[in-house]
């Protein structure tokens, strides 16, 4: 993909995401059909499917040689690193979408031959569009986000985000280490949309987001956007993430990532 093709694609996706968001806002108070997937807390609605279908149709019409890896089943079956792949979560934070009617996002990452080229996270109800084109920095709407390393930070001045479930006995991580982390940092938050949590790390509203198990569509856009502002994005052991795999994630300001991994997380993984 050359520079001009990339920019055309970037502008098109932004326009399509805004269109999809407008449809969601228009229908936000409509009655919902809610089903569960892997477990009773894993929700899906007709809107999740409709939004993914909206993008699947766009891809098949305008980019027939591109592949789709999506959460809701409209994607291609044979995904590999040699192609251009759209990795889409049509609604990230479905539980928030259903219960709160806010705090959810459309998340799209475009990878070409394994390299993240375009990341878009759209906070639909607040009409905030986070975006990044590889090498051009990241934006919140029209505002370029400053690199994170412009602000110095220590762990005890940090706000970190992770799910409360990691503070209880669980199969992924030693909860006592997570409890110590809560003690050592300035604040802890949990919002329920991985994509928006990555966007918050990129804009400096959170200093880290830690999570034990995410799917490619939760990660794809966030990785590009966080890395474009100089944030560090690894798995829980500090290793690189393979974008087509399920993974844990530690995404953080560069001043605290190493300490989070080395002092707390790495030794606590089960
Ligand atoms: C979920 C959200 C949530 C995270 C879950 C994801 P979904 O995505 O991002 O914050 O903790 O692991 O599955 O199901 O609402 O698209
Ligand atoms: Ca998700
Ligand atoms: Ca989803």
PDB file of C-alpha atoms and ligand atoms in Angstrom:
ATOM      1  CA  UNK A   1       0.000   0.000   0.000  1.00  0.00           C
ATOM      2  CA  UNK A   2       1.576   3.322  -0.995  1.00  0.00           C
ATOM      3  CA  UNK A   3       1.305   6.565   0.965  1.00  0.00           C
ATOM      4  CA  UNK A   4      -1.567   7.987  -1.075  1.00  0.00           C
ATOM      5  CA  UNK A   5      -3.613   4.763  -0.950  1.00  0.00           C
ATOM      6  CA  UNK A   6      -3.082   4.678   2.814  1.00  0.00           C
ATOM      7  CA  UNK A   7      -4.321   8.234   3.251  1.00  0.00           C
ATOM      8  CA  UNK A   8      -7.386   7.645   1.087  1.00  0.00           C
ATOM      9  CA  UNK A   9      -8.157   4.529   3.109  1.00  0.00           C
ATOM     10  CA  UNK A  10      -7.643   6.443   6.374  1.00  0.00           C
ATOM     11  CA  UNK A  11     -10.061   9.209   5.335  1.00  0.00           C
ATOM     12  CA  UNK A  12     -12.646   6.717   4.107  1.00  0.00           C
ATOM     13  CA  UNK A  13     -12.571   4.650   7.285  1.00  0.00           C
ATOM     14  CA  UNK A  14     -12.925   7.753   9.427  1.00  0.00           C
ATOM     15  CA  UNK A  15     -15.977   8.836   7.404  1.00  0.00           C
ATOM     16  CA  UNK A  16     -17.524   5.337   7.587  1.00  0.00           C
ATOM     17  CA  UNK A  17     -16.913   5.095  11.328  1.00  0.00           C
ATOM     18  CA  UNK A  18     -18.613   8.449  11.867  1.00  0.00           C
ATOM     19  CA  UNK A  19     -21.575   7.250   9.739  1.00  0.00           C
ATOM     20  CA  UNK A  20     -21.848   4.001  11.717  1.00  0.00           C
ATOM     21  CA  UNK A  21     -21.644   5.970  14.981  1.00  0.00           C
ATOM     22  CA  UNK A  22     -24.457   8.283  13.870  1.00  0.00           C
ATOM     23  CA  UNK A  23     -26.676   5.255  13.183  1.00  0.00           C
ATOM     24  CA  UNK A  24     -25.910   3.822  16.643  1.00  0.00           C
ATOM     25  CA  UNK A  25     -26.729   7.157  18.315  1.00  0.00           C
ATOM     26  CA  UNK A  26     -29.994   7.425  16.398  1.00  0.00           C
ATOM     27  CA  UNK A  27     -31.038   3.948  17.585  1.00  0.00           C
ATOM     28  CA  UNK A  28     -29.562   4.057  21.079  1.00  0.00           C
ATOM     29  CA  UNK A  29     -32.953   3.959  22.839  1.00  0.00           C
ATOM     30  CA  UNK A  30     -34.528   1.333  20.540  1.00  0.00           C
ATOM     31  CA  UNK A  31     -35.515  -2.004  22.145  1.00  0.00           C
ATOM     32  CA  UNK A  32     -32.536  -4.399  22.041  1.00  0.00           C
ATOM     33  CA  UNK A  33     -32.233  -8.070  21.235  1.00  0.00           C
ATOM     34  CA  UNK A  34     -29.600  -9.269  23.691  1.00  0.00           C
ATOM     35  CA  UNK A  35     -27.967 -12.707  23.560  1.00  0.00           C
ATOM     36  CA  UNK A  36     -25.031 -14.232  25.364  1.00  0.00           C
ATOM     37  CA  UNK A  37     -21.970 -15.851  23.794  1.00  0.00           C
ATOM     38  CA  UNK A  38     -19.158 -17.640  25.682  1.00  0.00           C
ATOM     39  CA  UNK A  39     -20.701 -17.008  29.135  1.00  0.00           C
ATOM     40  CA  UNK A  40     -23.674 -15.161  30.695  1.00  0.00           C
ATOM     41  CA  UNK A  41     -21.608 -11.941  30.997  1.00  0.00           C
ATOM     42  CA  UNK A  42     -20.488 -12.000  27.358  1.00  0.00           C
ATOM     43  CA  UNK A  43     -23.254 -10.050  25.616  1.00  0.00           C
ATOM     44  CA  UNK A  44     -24.036  -9.433  21.978  1.00  0.00           C
ATOM     45  CA  UNK A  45     -26.863  -7.445  20.400  1.00  0.00           C
ATOM     46  CA  UNK A  46     -28.335  -7.014  16.940  1.00  0.00           C
ATOM     47  CA  UNK A  47     -26.421  -3.707  16.806  1.00  0.00           C
ATOM     48  CA  UNK A  48     -23.014  -5.408  17.225  1.00  0.00           C
ATOM     49  CA  UNK A  49     -23.843  -7.580  14.222  1.00  0.00           C
ATOM     50  CA  UNK A  50     -25.325  -4.729  12.170  1.00  0.00           C
ATOM     51  CA  UNK A  51     -22.239  -2.559  12.623  1.00  0.00           C
ATOM     52  CA  UNK A  52     -19.842  -5.348  11.657  1.00  0.00           C
ATOM     53  CA  UNK A  53     -22.009  -6.135   8.620  1.00  0.00           C
ATOM     54  CA  UNK A  54     -21.908  -2.432   7.651  1.00  0.00           C
ATOM     55  CA  UNK A  55     -18.087  -2.601   7.465  1.00  0.00           C
ATOM     56  CA  UNK A  56     -18.016  -6.063   5.865  1.00  0.00           C
ATOM     57  CA  UNK A  57     -20.124  -4.667   3.003  1.00  0.00           C
ATOM     58  CA  UNK A  58     -17.840  -1.632   2.606  1.00  0.00           C
ATOM     59  CA  UNK A  59     -14.762  -3.860   2.453  1.00  0.00           C
ATOM     60  CA  UNK A  60     -16.291  -6.217  -0.090  1.00  0.00           C
ATOM     61  CA  UNK A  61     -17.413  -3.261  -2.238  1.00  0.00           C
ATOM     62  CA  UNK A  62     -14.355  -1.001  -2.093  1.00  0.00           C
ATOM     63  CA  UNK A  63     -11.461  -3.276  -1.043  1.00  0.00           C
ATOM     64  CA  UNK A  64     -12.151  -6.751  -2.438  1.00  0.00           C
ATOM     65  CA  UNK A  65      -8.573  -7.891  -1.896  1.00  0.00           C
ATOM     66  CA  UNK A  66      -8.597  -6.954   1.811  1.00  0.00           C
ATOM     67  CA  UNK A  67      -9.523  -9.424   4.564  1.00  0.00           C
ATOM     68  CA  UNK A  68     -11.750  -8.941   7.594  1.00  0.00           C
ATOM     69  CA  UNK A  69     -11.133 -10.357  11.057  1.00  0.00           C
ATOM     70  CA  UNK A  70     -14.233  -9.418  13.048  1.00  0.00           C
ATOM     71  CA  UNK A  71     -15.770 -10.418  16.343  1.00  0.00           C
ATOM     72  CA  UNK A  72     -19.279 -11.143  15.111  1.00  0.00           C
ATOM     73  CA  UNK A  73     -18.722 -13.651  12.313  1.00  0.00           C
ATOM     74  CA  UNK A  74     -18.798 -11.617   9.088  1.00  0.00           C
ATOM     75  CA  UNK A  75     -15.063 -12.025   8.595  1.00  0.00           C
ATOM     76  CA  UNK A  76     -12.890 -14.219   6.386  1.00  0.00           C
ATOM     77  CA  UNK A  77     -11.822 -17.641   7.555  1.00  0.00           C
ATOM     78  CA  UNK A  78      -8.233 -17.708   6.332  1.00  0.00           C
ATOM     79  CA  UNK A  79      -6.454 -14.734   7.853  1.00  0.00           C
ATOM     80  CA  UNK A  80      -2.707 -14.406   7.435  1.00  0.00           C
ATOM     81  CA  UNK A  81       0.006 -11.801   7.708  1.00  0.00           C
ATOM     82  CA  UNK A  82       0.633 -11.436   3.988  1.00  0.00           C
ATOM     83  CA  UNK A  83      -2.585  -9.556   3.284  1.00  0.00           C
ATOM     84  CA  UNK A  84      -4.184  -6.308   4.321  1.00  0.00           C
ATOM     85  CA  UNK A  85      -6.449  -7.191   7.229  1.00  0.00           C
ATOM     86  CA  UNK A  86      -9.160  -5.095   8.851  1.00  0.00           C
ATOM     87  CA  UNK A  87      -9.475  -6.135  12.500  1.00  0.00           C
ATOM     88  CA  UNK A  88     -12.839  -4.914  13.738  1.00  0.00           C
ATOM     89  CA  UNK A  89     -14.689  -4.799  17.015  1.00  0.00           C
ATOM     90  CA  UNK A  90     -18.033  -3.281  15.993  1.00  0.00           C
ATOM     91  CA  UNK A  91     -18.955  -2.452  19.583  1.00  0.00           C
ATOM     92  CA  UNK A  92     -16.270  -2.744  22.223  1.00  0.00           C
ATOM     93  CA  UNK A  93     -17.958  -2.515  25.605  1.00  0.00           C
ATOM     94  CA  UNK A  94     -21.252  -4.192  24.741  1.00  0.00           C
ATOM     95  CA  UNK A  95     -22.197  -4.455  28.408  1.00  0.00           C
ATOM     96  CA  UNK A  96     -21.854  -0.659  28.707  1.00  0.00           C
ATOM     97  CA  UNK A  97     -23.776  -0.236  25.446  1.00  0.00           C
ATOM     98  CA  UNK A  98     -26.655  -2.307  26.849  1.00  0.00           C
ATOM     99  CA  UNK A  99     -26.686  -1.047  30.433  1.00  0.00           C
ATOM    100  CA  UNK A 100     -25.342   2.499  30.243  1.00  0.00           C
ATOM    101  CA  UNK A 101     -25.940   3.504  26.627  1.00  0.00           C
ATOM    102  CA  UNK A 102     -22.489   5.066  26.683  1.00  0.00           C
ATOM    103  CA  UNK A 103     -18.808   4.179  27.267  1.00  0.00           C
ATOM    104  CA  UNK A 104     -18.442   1.910  24.247  1.00  0.00           C
ATOM    105  CA  UNK A 105     -16.484   2.261  21.023  1.00  0.00           C
ATOM    106  CA  UNK A 106     -16.076   1.131  17.450  1.00  0.00           C
ATOM    107  CA  UNK A 107     -12.525  -0.158  17.073  1.00  0.00           C
ATOM    108  CA  UNK A 108     -10.754  -0.771  13.758  1.00  0.00           C
ATOM    109  CA  UNK A 109      -7.110  -1.630  13.139  1.00  0.00           C
ATOM    110  CA  UNK A 110      -5.700  -2.107   9.656  1.00  0.00           C
ATOM    111  CA  UNK A 111      -2.609  -4.295   9.389  1.00  0.00           C
ATOM    112  CA  UNK A 112      -0.645  -4.722   6.175  1.00  0.00           C
ATOM    113  CA  UNK A 113       1.769  -7.664   6.105  1.00  0.00           C
ATOM    114  CA  UNK A 114       1.645  -7.754   9.899  1.00  0.00           C
ATOM    115  CA  UNK A 115       2.409  -4.059  10.370  1.00  0.00           C
ATOM    116  CA  UNK A 116      -0.179  -1.777  11.988  1.00  0.00           C
ATOM    117  CA  UNK A 117      -0.990   0.988   9.505  1.00  0.00           C
ATOM    118  CA  UNK A 118      -4.220   2.606  10.688  1.00  0.00           C
ATOM    119  CA  UNK A 119      -5.949   2.631  14.058  1.00  0.00           C
ATOM    120  CA  UNK A 120      -9.378   4.130  14.765  1.00  0.00           C
ATOM    121  CA  UNK A 121     -11.266   4.111  18.068  1.00  0.00           C
ATOM    122  CA  UNK A 122     -14.558   5.967  18.098  1.00  0.00           C
ATOM    123  CA  UNK A 123     -16.175   6.891  21.412  1.00  0.00           C
ATOM    124  CA  UNK A 124     -19.625   6.969  19.871  1.00  0.00           C
ATOM    125  CA  UNK A 125     -21.724   8.782  22.463  1.00  0.00           C
ATOM    126  CA  UNK A 126     -19.097  11.450  23.178  1.00  0.00           C
ATOM    127  CA  UNK A 127     -18.360  11.826  19.466  1.00  0.00           C
ATOM    128  CA  UNK A 128     -14.614  11.548  20.079  1.00  0.00           C
ATOM    129  CA  UNK A 129     -12.568   9.937  17.339  1.00  0.00           C
ATOM    130  CA  UNK A 130      -9.093   8.685  18.214  1.00  0.00           C
ATOM    131  CA  UNK A 131      -7.006   7.874  15.170  1.00  0.00           C
ATOM    132  CA  UNK A 132      -3.485   7.096  14.043  1.00  0.00           C
ATOM    133  CA  UNK A 133      -1.773   6.594  10.726  1.00  0.00           C
ATOM    134  CA  UNK A 134       1.589   4.863  11.193  1.00  0.00           C
ATOM    135  CA  UNK A 135       4.395   7.422  11.398  1.00  0.00           C
ATOM    136  CA  UNK A 136       2.076  10.442  11.620  1.00  0.00           C
ATOM    137  CA  UNK A 137       1.272  10.424  15.345  1.00  0.00           C
ATOM    138  CA  UNK A 138      -2.120  10.007  16.941  1.00  0.00           C
ATOM    139  CA  UNK A 139      -5.091  12.355  17.086  1.00  0.00           C
ATOM    140  CA  UNK A 140      -8.158  12.928  19.209  1.00  0.00           C
ATOM    141  CA  UNK A 141     -10.515  14.462  16.679  1.00  0.00           C
ATOM    142  CA  UNK A 142      -8.365  17.205  15.059  1.00  0.00           C
ATOM    143  CA  UNK A 143      -5.955  17.568  17.976  1.00  0.00           C
ATOM    144  CA  UNK A 144      -2.586  15.853  17.722  1.00  0.00           C
ATOM    145  CA  UNK A 145      -1.838  14.000  20.943  1.00  0.00           C
ATOM    146  CA  UNK A 146       1.524  14.918  22.493  1.00  0.00           C
ATOM    147  CA  UNK A 147       4.090  12.122  22.913  1.00  0.00           C
ATOM    148  CA  UNK A 148       3.752  10.555  26.362  1.00  0.00           C
ATOM    149  CA  UNK A 149       7.487  10.956  27.080  1.00  0.00           C
ATOM    150  CA  UNK A 150       6.996  14.740  27.214  1.00  0.00           C
ATOM    151  CA  UNK A 151       5.609  14.172  30.723  1.00  0.00           C
ATOM    152  CA  UNK A 152       7.773  12.536  33.398  1.00  0.00           C
ATOM    153  CA  UNK A 153       6.026  10.024  35.611  1.00  0.00           C
ATOM    154  CA  UNK A 154       6.590   7.715  38.571  1.00  0.00           C
ATOM    155  CA  UNK A 155       4.458   4.731  39.472  1.00  0.00           C
ATOM    156  CA  UNK A 156       3.140   6.311  42.665  1.00  0.00           C
ATOM    157  CA  UNK A 157       1.829   9.260  40.647  1.00  0.00           C
ATOM    158  CA  UNK A 158       0.077   6.973  38.174  1.00  0.00           C
ATOM    159  CA  UNK A 159      -3.515   6.006  37.506  1.00  0.00           C
ATOM    160  CA  UNK A 160      -3.764   2.436  36.265  1.00  0.00           C
ATOM    161  CA  UNK A 161      -6.751   0.628  34.824  1.00  0.00           C
ATOM    162  CA  UNK A 162      -7.589  -3.043  35.193  1.00  0.00           C
ATOM    163  CA  UNK A 163     -10.598  -5.204  35.923  1.00  0.00           C
ATOM    164  CA  UNK A 164     -11.598  -5.788  39.550  1.00  0.00           C
ATOM    165  CA  UNK A 165     -11.645  -9.494  38.839  1.00  0.00           C
ATOM    166  CA  UNK A 166      -7.819  -9.545  39.006  1.00  0.00           C
ATOM    167  CA  UNK A 167      -8.097  -8.546  42.680  1.00  0.00           C
ATOM    168  CA  UNK A 168      -9.948 -11.782  43.431  1.00  0.00           C
ATOM    169  CA  UNK A 169      -8.604 -15.311  43.180  1.00  0.00           C
ATOM    170  CA  UNK A 170      -8.416 -16.087  39.446  1.00  0.00           C
ATOM    171  CA  UNK A 171      -6.591 -18.398  37.060  1.00  0.00           C
ATOM    172  CA  UNK A 172      -4.386 -15.745  35.379  1.00  0.00           C
ATOM    173  CA  UNK A 173      -2.528 -13.739  38.013  1.00  0.00           C
ATOM    174  CA  UNK A 174      -1.697 -13.680  41.710  1.00  0.00           C
ATOM    175  CA  UNK A 175      -4.326 -11.389  43.216  1.00  0.00           C
ATOM    176  CA  UNK A 176      -2.074 -10.385  46.136  1.00  0.00           C
ATOM    177  CA  UNK A 177       0.376  -8.780  43.693  1.00  0.00           C
ATOM    178  CA  UNK A 178      -2.466  -6.829  42.105  1.00  0.00           C
ATOM    179  CA  UNK A 179      -3.585  -5.735  45.572  1.00  0.00           C
ATOM    180  CA  UNK A 180      -0.054  -4.475  46.263  1.00  0.00           C
ATOM    181  CA  UNK A 181      -0.162  -2.559  42.977  1.00  0.00           C
ATOM    182  CA  UNK A 182      -3.412  -0.879  44.040  1.00  0.00           C
ATOM    183  CA  UNK A 183      -1.637   0.183  47.223  1.00  0.00           C
ATOM    184  CA  UNK A 184       1.410   1.552  45.392  1.00  0.00           C
ATOM    185  CA  UNK A 185      -0.237   3.651  42.647  1.00  0.00           C
ATOM    186  CA  UNK A 186      -2.188   6.885  42.986  1.00  0.00           C
ATOM    187  CA  UNK A 187      -5.455   5.570  41.576  1.00  0.00           C
ATOM    188  CA  UNK A 188      -7.146   2.594  39.933  1.00  0.00           C
ATOM    189  CA  UNK A 189      -9.984   2.710  37.399  1.00  0.00           C
ATOM    190  CA  UNK A 190     -12.032   0.169  35.461  1.00  0.00           C
ATOM    191  CA  UNK A 191     -14.259   1.323  32.601  1.00  0.00           C
ATOM    192  CA  UNK A 192     -15.333  -1.781  30.634  1.00  0.00           C
ATOM    193  CA  UNK A 193     -14.129  -1.004  27.127  1.00  0.00           C
ATOM    194  CA  UNK A 194     -10.614  -2.129  26.277  1.00  0.00           C
ATOM    195  CA  UNK A 195     -10.498   0.075  23.179  1.00  0.00           C
ATOM    196  CA  UNK A 196     -11.419   3.196  25.142  1.00  0.00           C
ATOM    197  CA  UNK A 197      -8.913   2.256  27.841  1.00  0.00           C
ATOM    198  CA  UNK A 198      -6.169   2.166  25.205  1.00  0.00           C
ATOM    199  CA  UNK A 199      -7.361   5.535  23.886  1.00  0.00           C
ATOM    200  CA  UNK A 200      -7.190   6.925  27.429  1.00  0.00           C
ATOM    201  CA  UNK A 201      -3.604   5.676  27.800  1.00  0.00           C
ATOM    202  CA  UNK A 202      -2.739   7.399  24.517  1.00  0.00           C
ATOM    203  CA  UNK A 203      -4.195  10.722  25.653  1.00  0.00           C
ATOM    204  CA  UNK A 204      -2.613  10.467  29.133  1.00  0.00           C
ATOM    205  CA  UNK A 205      -5.930  10.171  31.000  1.00  0.00           C
ATOM    206  CA  UNK A 206      -4.724   6.766  32.198  1.00  0.00           C
ATOM    207  CA  UNK A 207      -1.060   5.886  32.684  1.00  0.00           C
ATOM    208  CA  UNK A 208      -1.497   2.151  32.141  1.00  0.00           C
ATOM    209  CA  UNK A 209      -4.087  -0.391  31.133  1.00  0.00           C
ATOM    210  CA  UNK A 210      -3.424  -3.996  32.185  1.00  0.00           C
ATOM    211  CA  UNK A 211      -5.517  -6.910  31.007  1.00  0.00           C
ATOM    212  CA  UNK A 212      -5.113 -10.672  31.046  1.00  0.00           C
ATOM    213  CA  UNK A 213      -6.950 -11.908  28.003  1.00  0.00           C
ATOM    214  CA  UNK A 214      -7.993  -9.928  24.956  1.00  0.00           C
ATOM    215  CA  UNK A 215      -8.855 -10.906  21.407  1.00  0.00           C
ATOM    216  CA  UNK A 216      -7.225  -9.370  18.296  1.00  0.00           C
ATOM    217  CA  UNK A 217     -10.233  -7.065  17.714  1.00  0.00           C
ATOM    218  CA  UNK A 218      -9.896  -5.635  21.253  1.00  0.00           C
ATOM    219  CA  UNK A 219      -6.206  -4.919  20.710  1.00  0.00           C
ATOM    220  CA  UNK A 220      -5.660  -4.018  17.046  1.00  0.00           C
ATOM    221  CA  UNK A 221      -6.515  -0.307  16.950  1.00  0.00           C
ATOM    222  CA  UNK A 222      -5.298   0.451  20.466  1.00  0.00           C
ATOM    223  CA  UNK A 223      -1.828  -0.935  19.797  1.00  0.00           C
ATOM    224  CA  UNK A 224      -1.298   1.385  16.841  1.00  0.00           C
ATOM    225  CA  UNK A 225      -2.654   4.472  18.623  1.00  0.00           C
ATOM    226  CA  UNK A 226      -0.718   3.895  21.873  1.00  0.00           C
ATOM    227  CA  UNK A 227       2.543   3.196  20.024  1.00  0.00           C
ATOM    228  CA  UNK A 228       2.134   6.332  17.895  1.00  0.00           C
ATOM    229  CA  UNK A 229       2.366   8.489  21.053  1.00  0.00           C
ATOM    230  CA  UNK A 230       5.383   6.549  22.364  1.00  0.00           C
ATOM    231  CA  UNK A 231       3.471   4.304  24.765  1.00  0.00           C
ATOM    232  CA  UNK A 232       4.785   0.767  25.347  1.00  0.00           C
ATOM    233  CA  UNK A 233       2.542  -2.122  24.397  1.00  0.00           C
ATOM    234  CA  UNK A 234       3.481  -5.689  25.363  1.00  0.00           C
ATOM    235  CA  UNK A 235       1.989  -8.773  26.909  1.00  0.00           C
ATOM    236  CA  UNK A 236       2.046  -9.313  30.673  1.00  0.00           C
ATOM    237  CA  UNK A 237       5.611 -10.731  30.551  1.00  0.00           C
ATOM    238  CA  UNK A 238       6.913  -7.774  28.541  1.00  0.00           C
ATOM    239  CA  UNK A 239       6.986  -9.717  25.255  1.00  0.00           C
ATOM    240  CA  UNK A 240       5.787  -8.492  21.850  1.00  0.00           C
ATOM    241  CA  UNK A 241       2.196  -9.260  20.931  1.00  0.00           C
ATOM    242  CA  UNK A 242       1.280 -11.266  17.825  1.00  0.00           C
ATOM    243  CA  UNK A 243      -1.657  -9.302  16.490  1.00  0.00           C
ATOM    244  CA  UNK A 244      -3.630 -12.309  15.255  1.00  0.00           C
ATOM    245  CA  UNK A 245      -3.550 -14.017  18.664  1.00  0.00           C
ATOM    246  CA  UNK A 246      -5.391 -13.757  21.945  1.00  0.00           C
ATOM    247  CA  UNK A 247      -3.104 -12.059  24.475  1.00  0.00           C
ATOM    248  CA  UNK A 248      -2.648 -10.329  27.785  1.00  0.00           C
ATOM    249  CA  UNK A 249      -1.661  -6.653  27.451  1.00  0.00           C
ATOM    250  CA  UNK A 250       0.295  -4.090  29.433  1.00  0.00           C
ATOM    251  CA  UNK A 251       0.009  -0.747  27.670  1.00  0.00           C
ATOM    252  CA  UNK A 252       1.633   2.083  29.533  1.00  0.00           C
ATOM    253  CA  UNK A 253       3.489   5.356  29.689  1.00  0.00           C
ATOM    254  CA  UNK A 254       7.171   4.614  28.897  1.00  0.00           C
ATOM    255  CA  UNK A 255       8.370   5.679  32.378  1.00  0.00           C
ATOM    256  CA  UNK A 256       6.347   3.023  34.203  1.00  0.00           C
ATOM    257  CA  UNK A 257       5.968   0.081  31.815  1.00  0.00           C
ATOM    258  CA  UNK A 258       9.215  -1.653  32.743  1.00  0.00           C
ATOM    259  CA  UNK A 259       8.553  -1.354  36.467  1.00  0.00           C
ATOM    260  CA  UNK A 260       4.999  -2.655  36.111  1.00  0.00           C
ATOM    261  CA  UNK A 261       6.217  -5.721  34.256  1.00  0.00           C
ATOM    262  CA  UNK A 262       9.391  -6.440  36.224  1.00  0.00           C
ATOM    263  CA  UNK A 263       8.325  -5.595  39.776  1.00  0.00           C
ATOM    264  CA  UNK A 264       4.700  -6.732  39.685  1.00  0.00           C
ATOM    265  CA  UNK A 265       3.263  -8.567  36.685  1.00  0.00           C
ATOM    266  CA  UNK A 266       5.915 -10.907  35.264  1.00  0.00           C
ATOM    267  CA  UNK A 267       6.439 -12.854  38.477  1.00  0.00           C
ATOM    268  CA  UNK A 268       2.718 -12.950  39.263  1.00  0.00           C
ATOM    269  CA  UNK A 269       1.464 -14.668  36.106  1.00  0.00           C
ATOM    270  CA  UNK A 270       0.077 -18.145  36.755  1.00  0.00           C
TER     271      UNK A 270
HETATM  272  C1  LIG B   1     -14.902  -6.528  26.166  1.00  0.00           C
HETATM  273  C2  LIG B   1     -14.461  -5.194  26.719  1.00  0.00           C
HETATM  274  C3  LIG B   1     -14.004  -5.331  28.162  1.00  0.00           C
HETATM  275  C4  LIG B   1     -12.898  -6.364  28.313  1.00  0.00           C
HETATM  276  C5  LIG B   1     -13.380  -7.692  27.741  1.00  0.00           C
HETATM  277  C6  LIG B   1     -13.788  -7.535  26.276  1.00  0.00           C
HETATM  278  P1  LIG B   1     -16.757  -6.614  24.188  1.00  0.00           P
HETATM  279  O1  LIG B   1     -15.249  -6.406  24.786  1.00  0.00           O
HETATM  280  O2  LIG B   1     -13.396  -4.644  25.973  1.00  0.00           O
HETATM  281  O3  LIG B   1     -13.495  -4.108  28.651  1.00  0.00           O
HETATM  282  O4  LIG B   1     -12.581  -6.517  29.660  1.00  0.00           O
HETATM  283  O5  LIG B   1     -12.317  -8.634  27.831  1.00  0.00           O
HETATM  284  O6  LIG B   1     -14.242  -8.773  25.781  1.00  0.00           O
HETATM  285  O7  LIG B   1     -17.132  -8.036  24.461  1.00  0.00           O
HETATM  286  O8  LIG B   1     -17.618  -5.642  24.883  1.00  0.00           O
HETATM  287  O9  LIG B   1     -16.525  -6.349  22.758  1.00  0.00           O
HETATM  288 CA1  LIG B   2     -14.191  -6.141  22.616  1.00  0.00          CA
HETATM  289 CA1  LIG B   3     -17.454  -6.377  20.751  1.00  0.00          CA
END
